[in-house]
mmCIF file of C-alpha atoms in Angstrom:
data_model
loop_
_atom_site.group_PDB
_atom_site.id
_atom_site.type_symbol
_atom_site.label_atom_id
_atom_site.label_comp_id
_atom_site.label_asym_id
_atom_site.label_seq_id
_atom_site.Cartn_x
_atom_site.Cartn_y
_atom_site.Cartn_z
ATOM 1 C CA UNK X 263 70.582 148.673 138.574
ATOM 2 C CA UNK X 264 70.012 146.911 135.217
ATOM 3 C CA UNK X 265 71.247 143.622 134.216
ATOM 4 C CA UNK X 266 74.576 143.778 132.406
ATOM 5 C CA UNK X 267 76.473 146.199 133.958
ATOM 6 C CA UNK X 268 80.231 146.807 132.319
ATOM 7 C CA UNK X 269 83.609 147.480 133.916
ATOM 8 C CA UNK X 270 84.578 149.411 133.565
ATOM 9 C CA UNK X 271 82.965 152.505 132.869
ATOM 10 C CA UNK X 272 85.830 154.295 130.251
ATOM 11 C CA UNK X 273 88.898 153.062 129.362
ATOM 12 C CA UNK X 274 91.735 154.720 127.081
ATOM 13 C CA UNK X 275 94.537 153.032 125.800
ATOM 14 C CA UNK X 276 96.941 153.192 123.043
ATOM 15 C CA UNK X 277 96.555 152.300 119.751
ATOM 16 C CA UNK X 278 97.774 148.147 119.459
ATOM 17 C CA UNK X 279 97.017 147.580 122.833
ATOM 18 C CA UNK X 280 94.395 145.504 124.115
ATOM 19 C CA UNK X 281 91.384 146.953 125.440
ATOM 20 C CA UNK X 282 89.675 144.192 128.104
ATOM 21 C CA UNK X 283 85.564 144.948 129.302
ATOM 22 C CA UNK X 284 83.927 142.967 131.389
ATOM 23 C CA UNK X 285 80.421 142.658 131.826
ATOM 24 C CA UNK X 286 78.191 141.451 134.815
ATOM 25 C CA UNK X 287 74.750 140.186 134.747
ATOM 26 C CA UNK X 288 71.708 138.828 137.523
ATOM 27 C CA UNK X 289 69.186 136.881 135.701
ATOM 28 C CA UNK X 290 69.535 133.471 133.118
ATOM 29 C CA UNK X 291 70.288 133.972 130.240
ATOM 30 C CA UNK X 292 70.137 132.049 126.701
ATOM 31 C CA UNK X 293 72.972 133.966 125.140
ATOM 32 C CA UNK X 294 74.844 136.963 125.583
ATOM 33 C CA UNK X 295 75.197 139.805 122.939
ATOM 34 C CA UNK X 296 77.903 142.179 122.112
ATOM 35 C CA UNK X 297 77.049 145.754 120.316
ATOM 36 C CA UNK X 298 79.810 148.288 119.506
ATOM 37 C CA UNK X 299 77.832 152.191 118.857
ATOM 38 C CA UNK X 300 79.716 155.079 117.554
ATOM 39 C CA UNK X 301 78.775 158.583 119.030
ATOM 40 C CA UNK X 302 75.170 158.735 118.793
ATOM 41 C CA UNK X 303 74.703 156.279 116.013
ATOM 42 C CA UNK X 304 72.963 152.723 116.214
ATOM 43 C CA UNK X 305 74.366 150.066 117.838
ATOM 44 C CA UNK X 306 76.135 147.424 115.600
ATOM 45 C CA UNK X 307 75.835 143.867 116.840
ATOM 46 C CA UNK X 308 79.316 142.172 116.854
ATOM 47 C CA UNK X 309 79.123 138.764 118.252
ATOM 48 C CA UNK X 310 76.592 136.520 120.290
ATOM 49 C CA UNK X 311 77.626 133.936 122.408
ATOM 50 C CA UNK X 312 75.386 130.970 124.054
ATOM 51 C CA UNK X 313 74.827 130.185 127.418
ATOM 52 C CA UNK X 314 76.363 126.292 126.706
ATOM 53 C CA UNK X 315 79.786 128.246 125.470
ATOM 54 C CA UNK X 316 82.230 129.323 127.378
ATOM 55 C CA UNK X 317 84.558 131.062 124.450
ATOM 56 C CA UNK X 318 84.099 132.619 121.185
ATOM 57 C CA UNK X 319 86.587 134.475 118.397
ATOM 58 C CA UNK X 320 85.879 136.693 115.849
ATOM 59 C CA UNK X 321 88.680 138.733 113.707
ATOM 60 C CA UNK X 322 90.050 140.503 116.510
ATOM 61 C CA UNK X 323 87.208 140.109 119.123
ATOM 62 C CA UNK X 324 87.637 137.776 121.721
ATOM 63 C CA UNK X 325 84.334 136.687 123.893
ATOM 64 C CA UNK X 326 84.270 134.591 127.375
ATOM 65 C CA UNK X 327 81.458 133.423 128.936
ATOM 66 C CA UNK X 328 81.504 132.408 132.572
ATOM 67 C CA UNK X 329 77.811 131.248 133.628
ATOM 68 C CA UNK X 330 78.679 130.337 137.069
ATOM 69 C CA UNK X 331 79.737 133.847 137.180
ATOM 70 C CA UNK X 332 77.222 135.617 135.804
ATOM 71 C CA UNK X 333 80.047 137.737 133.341
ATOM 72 C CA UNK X 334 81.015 137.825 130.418
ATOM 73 C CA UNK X 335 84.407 139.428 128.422
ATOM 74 C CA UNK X 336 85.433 140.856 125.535
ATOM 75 C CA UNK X 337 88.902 141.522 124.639
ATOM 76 C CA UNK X 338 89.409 143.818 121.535
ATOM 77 C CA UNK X 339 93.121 142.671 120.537
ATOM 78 C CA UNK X 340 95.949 144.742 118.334
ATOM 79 C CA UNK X 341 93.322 147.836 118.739
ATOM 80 C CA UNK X 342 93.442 150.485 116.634
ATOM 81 C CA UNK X 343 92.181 154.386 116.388
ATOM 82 C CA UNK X 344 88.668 152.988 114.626
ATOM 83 C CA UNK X 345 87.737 150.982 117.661
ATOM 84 C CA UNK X 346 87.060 154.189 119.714
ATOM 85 C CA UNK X 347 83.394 153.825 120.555
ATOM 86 C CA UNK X 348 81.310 152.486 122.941
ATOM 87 C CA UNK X 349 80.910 148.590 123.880
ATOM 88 C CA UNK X 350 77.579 147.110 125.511
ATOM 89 C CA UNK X 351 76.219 143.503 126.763
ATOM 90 C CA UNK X 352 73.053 142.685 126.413
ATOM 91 C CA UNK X 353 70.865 139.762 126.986
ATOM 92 C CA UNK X 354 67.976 138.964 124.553
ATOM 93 C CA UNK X 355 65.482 136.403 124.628
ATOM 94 C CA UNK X 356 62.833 136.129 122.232
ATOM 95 C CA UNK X 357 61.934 139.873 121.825
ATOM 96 C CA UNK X 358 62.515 141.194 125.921
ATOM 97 C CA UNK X 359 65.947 142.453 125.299
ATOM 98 C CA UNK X 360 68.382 144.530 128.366
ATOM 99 C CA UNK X 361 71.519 146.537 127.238
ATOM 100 C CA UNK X 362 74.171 147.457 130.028
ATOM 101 C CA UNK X 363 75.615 150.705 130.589
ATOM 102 C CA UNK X 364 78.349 150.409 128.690
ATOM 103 C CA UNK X 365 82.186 151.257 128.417
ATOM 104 C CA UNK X 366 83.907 153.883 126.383
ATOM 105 C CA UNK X 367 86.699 152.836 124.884
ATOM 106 C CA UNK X 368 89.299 155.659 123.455
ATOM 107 C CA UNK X 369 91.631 154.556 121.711
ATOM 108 C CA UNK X 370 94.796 157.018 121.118
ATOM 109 C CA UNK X 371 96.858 156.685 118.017
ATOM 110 C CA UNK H 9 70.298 147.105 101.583
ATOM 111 C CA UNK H 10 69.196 145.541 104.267
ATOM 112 C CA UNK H 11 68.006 148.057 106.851
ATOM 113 C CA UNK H 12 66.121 149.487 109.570
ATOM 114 C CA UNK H 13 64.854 153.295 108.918
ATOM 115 C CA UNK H 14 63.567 155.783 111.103
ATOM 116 C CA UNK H 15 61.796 158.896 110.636
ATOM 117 C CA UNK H 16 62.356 161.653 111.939
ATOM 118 C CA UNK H 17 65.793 161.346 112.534
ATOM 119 C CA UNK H 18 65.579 164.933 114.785
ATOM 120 C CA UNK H 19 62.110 166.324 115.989
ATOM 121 C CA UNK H 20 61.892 169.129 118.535
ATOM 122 C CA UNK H 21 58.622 169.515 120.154
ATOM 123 C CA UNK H 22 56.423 171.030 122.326
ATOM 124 C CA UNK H 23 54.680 169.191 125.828
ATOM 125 C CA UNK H 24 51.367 167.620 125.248
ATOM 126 C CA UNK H 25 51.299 167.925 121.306
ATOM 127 C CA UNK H 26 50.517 163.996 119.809
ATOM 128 C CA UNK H 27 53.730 162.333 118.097
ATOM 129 C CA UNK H 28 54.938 160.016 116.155
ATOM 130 C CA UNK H 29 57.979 158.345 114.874
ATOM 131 C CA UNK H 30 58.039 155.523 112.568
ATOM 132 C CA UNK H 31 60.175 152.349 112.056
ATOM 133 C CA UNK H 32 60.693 150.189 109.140
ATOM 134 C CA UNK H 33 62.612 146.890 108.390
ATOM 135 C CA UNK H 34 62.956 145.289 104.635
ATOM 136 C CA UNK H 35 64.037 142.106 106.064
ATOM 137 C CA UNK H 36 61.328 140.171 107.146
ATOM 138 C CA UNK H 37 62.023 140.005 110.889
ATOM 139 C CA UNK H 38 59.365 139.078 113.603
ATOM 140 C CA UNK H 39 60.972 140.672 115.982
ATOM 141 C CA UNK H 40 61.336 144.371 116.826
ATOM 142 C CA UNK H 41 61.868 146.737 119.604
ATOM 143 C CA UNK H 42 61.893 150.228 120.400
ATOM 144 C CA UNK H 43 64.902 151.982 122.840
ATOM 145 C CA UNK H 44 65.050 155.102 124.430
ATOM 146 C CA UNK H 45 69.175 156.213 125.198
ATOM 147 C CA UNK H 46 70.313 158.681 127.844
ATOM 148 C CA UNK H 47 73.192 159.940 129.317
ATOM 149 C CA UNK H 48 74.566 157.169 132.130
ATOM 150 C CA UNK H 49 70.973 154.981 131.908
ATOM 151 C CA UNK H 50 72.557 153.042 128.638
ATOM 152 C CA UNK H 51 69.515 151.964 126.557
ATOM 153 C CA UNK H 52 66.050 150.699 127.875
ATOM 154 C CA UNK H 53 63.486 149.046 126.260
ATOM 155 C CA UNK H 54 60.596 150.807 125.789
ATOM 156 C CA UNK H 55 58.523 148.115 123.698
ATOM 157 C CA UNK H 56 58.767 145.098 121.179
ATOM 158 C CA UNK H 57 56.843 143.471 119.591
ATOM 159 C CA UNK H 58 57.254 139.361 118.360
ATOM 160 C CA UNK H 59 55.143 139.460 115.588
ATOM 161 C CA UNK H 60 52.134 141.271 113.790
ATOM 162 C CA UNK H 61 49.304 142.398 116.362
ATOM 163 C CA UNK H 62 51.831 140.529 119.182
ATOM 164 C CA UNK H 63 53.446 143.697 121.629
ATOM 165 C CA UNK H 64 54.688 143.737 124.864
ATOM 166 C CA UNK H 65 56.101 146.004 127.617
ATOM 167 C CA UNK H 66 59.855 146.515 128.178
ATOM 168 C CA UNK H 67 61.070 147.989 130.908
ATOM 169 C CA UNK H 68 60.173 151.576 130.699
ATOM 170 C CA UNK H 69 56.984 151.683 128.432
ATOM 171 C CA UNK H 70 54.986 154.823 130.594
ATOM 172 C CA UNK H 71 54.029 156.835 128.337
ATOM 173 C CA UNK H 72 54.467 155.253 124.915
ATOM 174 C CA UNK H 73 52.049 152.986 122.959
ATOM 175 C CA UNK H 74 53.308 151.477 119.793
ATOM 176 C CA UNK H 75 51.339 149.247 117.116
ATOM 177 C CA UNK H 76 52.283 146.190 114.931
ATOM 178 C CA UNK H 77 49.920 146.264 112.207
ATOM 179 C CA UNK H 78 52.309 144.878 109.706
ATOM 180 C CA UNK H 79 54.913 143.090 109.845
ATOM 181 C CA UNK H 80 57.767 145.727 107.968
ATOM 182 C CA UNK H 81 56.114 148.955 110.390
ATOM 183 C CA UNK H 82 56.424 149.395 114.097
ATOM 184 C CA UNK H 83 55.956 153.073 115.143
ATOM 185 C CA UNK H 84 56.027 154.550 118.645
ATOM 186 C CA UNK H 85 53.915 157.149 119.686
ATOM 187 C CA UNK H 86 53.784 159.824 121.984
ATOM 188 C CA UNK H 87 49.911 160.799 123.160
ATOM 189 C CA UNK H 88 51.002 163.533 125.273
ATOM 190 C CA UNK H 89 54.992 163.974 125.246
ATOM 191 C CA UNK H 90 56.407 165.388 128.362
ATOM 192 C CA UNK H 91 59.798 166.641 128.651
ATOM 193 C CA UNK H 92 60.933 163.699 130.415
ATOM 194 C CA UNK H 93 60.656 162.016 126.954
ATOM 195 C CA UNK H 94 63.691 163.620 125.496
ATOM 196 C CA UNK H 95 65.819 160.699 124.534
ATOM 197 C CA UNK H 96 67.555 159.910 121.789
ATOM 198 C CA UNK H 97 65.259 156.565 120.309
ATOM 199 C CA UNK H 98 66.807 153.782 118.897
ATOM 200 C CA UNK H 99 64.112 151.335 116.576
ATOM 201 C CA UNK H 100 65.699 147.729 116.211
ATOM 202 C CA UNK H 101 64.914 144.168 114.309
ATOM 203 C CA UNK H 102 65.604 140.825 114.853
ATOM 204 C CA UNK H 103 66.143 137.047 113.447
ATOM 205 C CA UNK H 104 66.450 134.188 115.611
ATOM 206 C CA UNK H 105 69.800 132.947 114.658
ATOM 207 C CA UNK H 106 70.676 129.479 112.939
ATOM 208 C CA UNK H 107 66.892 128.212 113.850
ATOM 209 C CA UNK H 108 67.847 128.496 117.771
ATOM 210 C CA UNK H 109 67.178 130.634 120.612
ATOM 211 C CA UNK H 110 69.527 133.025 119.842
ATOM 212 C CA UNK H 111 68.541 136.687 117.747
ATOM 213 C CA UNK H 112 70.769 139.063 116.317
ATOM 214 C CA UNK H 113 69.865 143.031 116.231
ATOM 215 C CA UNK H 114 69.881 145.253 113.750
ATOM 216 C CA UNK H 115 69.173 148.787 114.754
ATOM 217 C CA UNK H 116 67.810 151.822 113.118
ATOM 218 C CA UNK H 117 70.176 155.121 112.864
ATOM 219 C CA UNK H 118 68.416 156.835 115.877
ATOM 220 C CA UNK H 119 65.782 159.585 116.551
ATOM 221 C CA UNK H 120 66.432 162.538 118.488
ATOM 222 C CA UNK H 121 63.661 164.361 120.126
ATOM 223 C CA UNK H 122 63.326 167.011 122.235
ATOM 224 C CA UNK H 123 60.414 168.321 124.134
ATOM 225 C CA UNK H 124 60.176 171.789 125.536
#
């Protein structure tokens, strides 16, 4: 299987809930990358965390990284209707890039 | 704007007839890389490429070739598409970020081809 797999695979939830996906991976890695794609769009590239941090915020985006673990997090907080889409890892490192599967994330209003 | 275009963004096809879709950025990145999406295989890299005349495989590069001429262009092509190849294709740049090993994506609005 690739590296980065996410957990899960779909989740629904209601809008101002939080919506928690986790994300597994084999290899080092310098940093981890979160991308957000609505239905066959592009992907969108929301935050990037290193491998020497262990926690990073942005708006309503939440991002742990556990290296001893291999995982990673994010936690989409207060969600709303507009976060409906899917979420993948991926690790990147200097052009060779790998994208996990990915969860899809409904979110009901 | 900064952006990443493709073109086509849909092209239907026939096996074995020569193709090619092309990929621009206007923002000066090294760094670019082409995707192929499908259903439950989440996205796979197909190619990238670190700087002008500097490519290398990804993880799924049979039968694709791509070229980095200049530094704004990096098409994929298809010698002899099969209908394996239907994907939807997904061109992307990249920065290092901050001056440190770390690179943000920016990725194109997607191709869709299918081959019959």
């Amino acid at each position: 299987s690739q590296q980065g797999e996410e957990d899960p695979q779909a989740l629904s939830i209601q809008e101002g809930e939080n919506a928690t996906m986790n994300c597994s991976y084999k290899t080092s890695i310098n940093n981890l990358q979160w991308y957000r794609q609505n239905s066959g769009r592009g992907l969108v590239h929301l935050i990037l965390i290193r491998s020497n941090e262990r926690e990073k915020h942005s708006g309503r985006l939440r991002v742990t990284l556990d290296t001893s673990k291999k995982s990673s997090s994010l936690l989409i907080t207060a969600s709303r209707a507009a976060d409906t889409a899917s979420y993948f890892c991926a690790s990147y490192n200097a052009g060779k890039s790998t994208f996990g599967d990915g969860t899809t994330l409904t979110v009901k209003p | 704007e900064a952006q990443v275009t493709q073109n086509p963004r849909y092209l239907i096809t026939v096996t074995g007839k020569k193709l090619t879709v092309t990929c621009s950025q206007n923002m000066n990145h090294e760094y670019m890389s082409w995707y192929r999406q499908d259903p439950g295989l989440g996205l796979r890299q197909i190619y990238y490429s670190m700087n002008v005349e500097v490519t290398d495989k990804g993880d799924v590069p049979e039968g694709y070739k791509v070229s980095r001429k200049e530094k704004r262009n990096f098409p994929l092509i298809l010698e002899s598409p099969s209908p394996n190849q239907t994907s939807l294709y997904f061109c992307a740049s990249s920065f290092r970020v901050r001056g440190r090993n770390a690179y943000e994506q920016y990725f194109g609005p997607g191709t869709r081809l299918t081959v019959t």
